[in-house]
mmCIF file of C-alpha atoms in Angstrom:
data_model
loop_
_atom_site.group_PDB
_atom_site.id
_atom_site.type_symbol
_atom_site.label_atom_id
_atom_site.label_comp_id
_atom_site.label_asym_id
_atom_site.label_seq_id
_atom_site.Cartn_x
_atom_site.Cartn_y
_atom_site.Cartn_z
ATOM 1 C CA MET L 1 0.108 0.099 0.016
ATOM 2 C CA ILE L 2 1.725 3.070 -1.003
ATOM 3 C CA PHE L 3 0.515 6.384 1.310
ATOM 4 C CA PRO L 4 -0.580 9.407 -0.843
ATOM 5 C CA LEU L 5 2.030 12.651 0.083
ATOM 6 C CA TRP L 6 0.944 15.150 -1.548
ATOM 7 C CA LYS L 7 -1.838 16.307 0.940
ATOM 8 C CA PHE L 8 1.538 16.150 3.446
ATOM 9 C CA TRP L 9 -0.163 18.786 5.701
ATOM 10 C CA THR L 10 -2.817 15.717 6.862
ATOM 11 C CA TYR L 11 0.101 13.868 8.455
ATOM 12 C CA SER L 12 2.276 14.782 11.332
ATOM 13 C CA PRO L 13 5.647 15.751 10.126
ATOM 14 C CA LEU L 14 6.526 12.162 12.590
ATOM 15 C CA GLY L 15 3.773 10.383 10.292
ATOM 16 C CA PHE L 16 4.607 12.211 6.993
ATOM 17 C CA ALA L 17 8.847 10.626 7.683
ATOM 18 C CA ALA L 18 7.030 7.731 8.749
ATOM 19 C CA ALA L 19 4.743 7.794 5.340
ATOM 20 C CA VAL L 20 8.556 8.061 3.242
ATOM 21 C CA VAL L 21 10.178 5.396 4.739
ATOM 22 C CA TRP L 22 6.673 2.619 3.602
ATOM 23 C CA ASN L 23 6.645 4.131 0.417
ATOM 24 C CA VAL L 24 10.143 3.658 -0.197
ATOM 25 C CA SER L 25 10.188 -0.023 0.842
ATOM 26 C CA GLU L 26 7.174 -0.815 -0.929
ATOM 27 C CA LEU L 27 8.908 0.713 -4.146
ATOM 28 C CA LEU L 28 11.999 -1.015 -3.322
ATOM 29 C CA GLY L 29 10.510 -4.277 -2.443
ATOM 30 C CA PHE L 30 11.358 -5.112 1.292
ATOM 31 C CA PRO L 31 9.703 -5.430 4.281
ATOM 32 C CA CYS L 32 8.718 -2.095 5.931
ATOM 33 C CA PRO L 33 11.051 -2.285 9.191
ATOM 34 C CA PHE L 34 8.562 -1.793 12.617
ATOM 35 C CA ALA L 35 5.857 -1.775 10.130
ATOM 36 C CA PRO L 36 3.230 -1.868 12.795
ATOM 37 C CA THR L 37 4.864 1.396 14.426
ATOM 38 C CA MET L 38 5.470 3.405 11.247
ATOM 39 C CA PHE L 39 1.410 2.857 10.565
ATOM 40 C CA ASP L 40 0.641 3.612 13.643
ATOM 41 C CA TRP L 41 2.363 6.484 13.326
ATOM 42 C CA ILE L 42 1.056 7.241 9.809
ATOM 43 C CA MET L 43 -2.921 7.012 10.464
ATOM 44 C CA GLY L 44 -1.843 9.002 13.869
ATOM 45 C CA ALA L 45 -2.885 6.462 16.453
ATOM 46 C CA LYS L 46 -2.383 7.662 20.108
ATOM 47 C CA PRO L 47 -0.773 5.500 22.753
ATOM 48 C CA VAL L 48 -2.732 3.357 24.640
ATOM 49 C CA ARG L 49 -3.023 3.646 28.328
ATOM 50 C CA VAL L 50 -3.494 0.608 30.874
ATOM 51 C CA HIS L 51 -4.906 2.367 33.935
ATOM 52 C CA GLN L 52 -5.000 0.406 37.399
ATOM 53 C CA GLN L 53 -7.657 -0.943 38.701
ATOM 54 C CA GLN L 54 -8.947 1.064 41.618
ATOM 55 C CA LYS L 55 -9.274 -1.030 44.862
#
């Protein structure tokens, strides 16, 4: 999957860099390093916080 880069303002700076790395790896035909993490950065996923249950 190639991510469109012409609307660069829709990405965070980290997400844009991750999309460039992802697209280059797709075009060259090798697996993207740290693919799940980079996909989260591109999509703008927030880290999930795990809260302890109150006793």
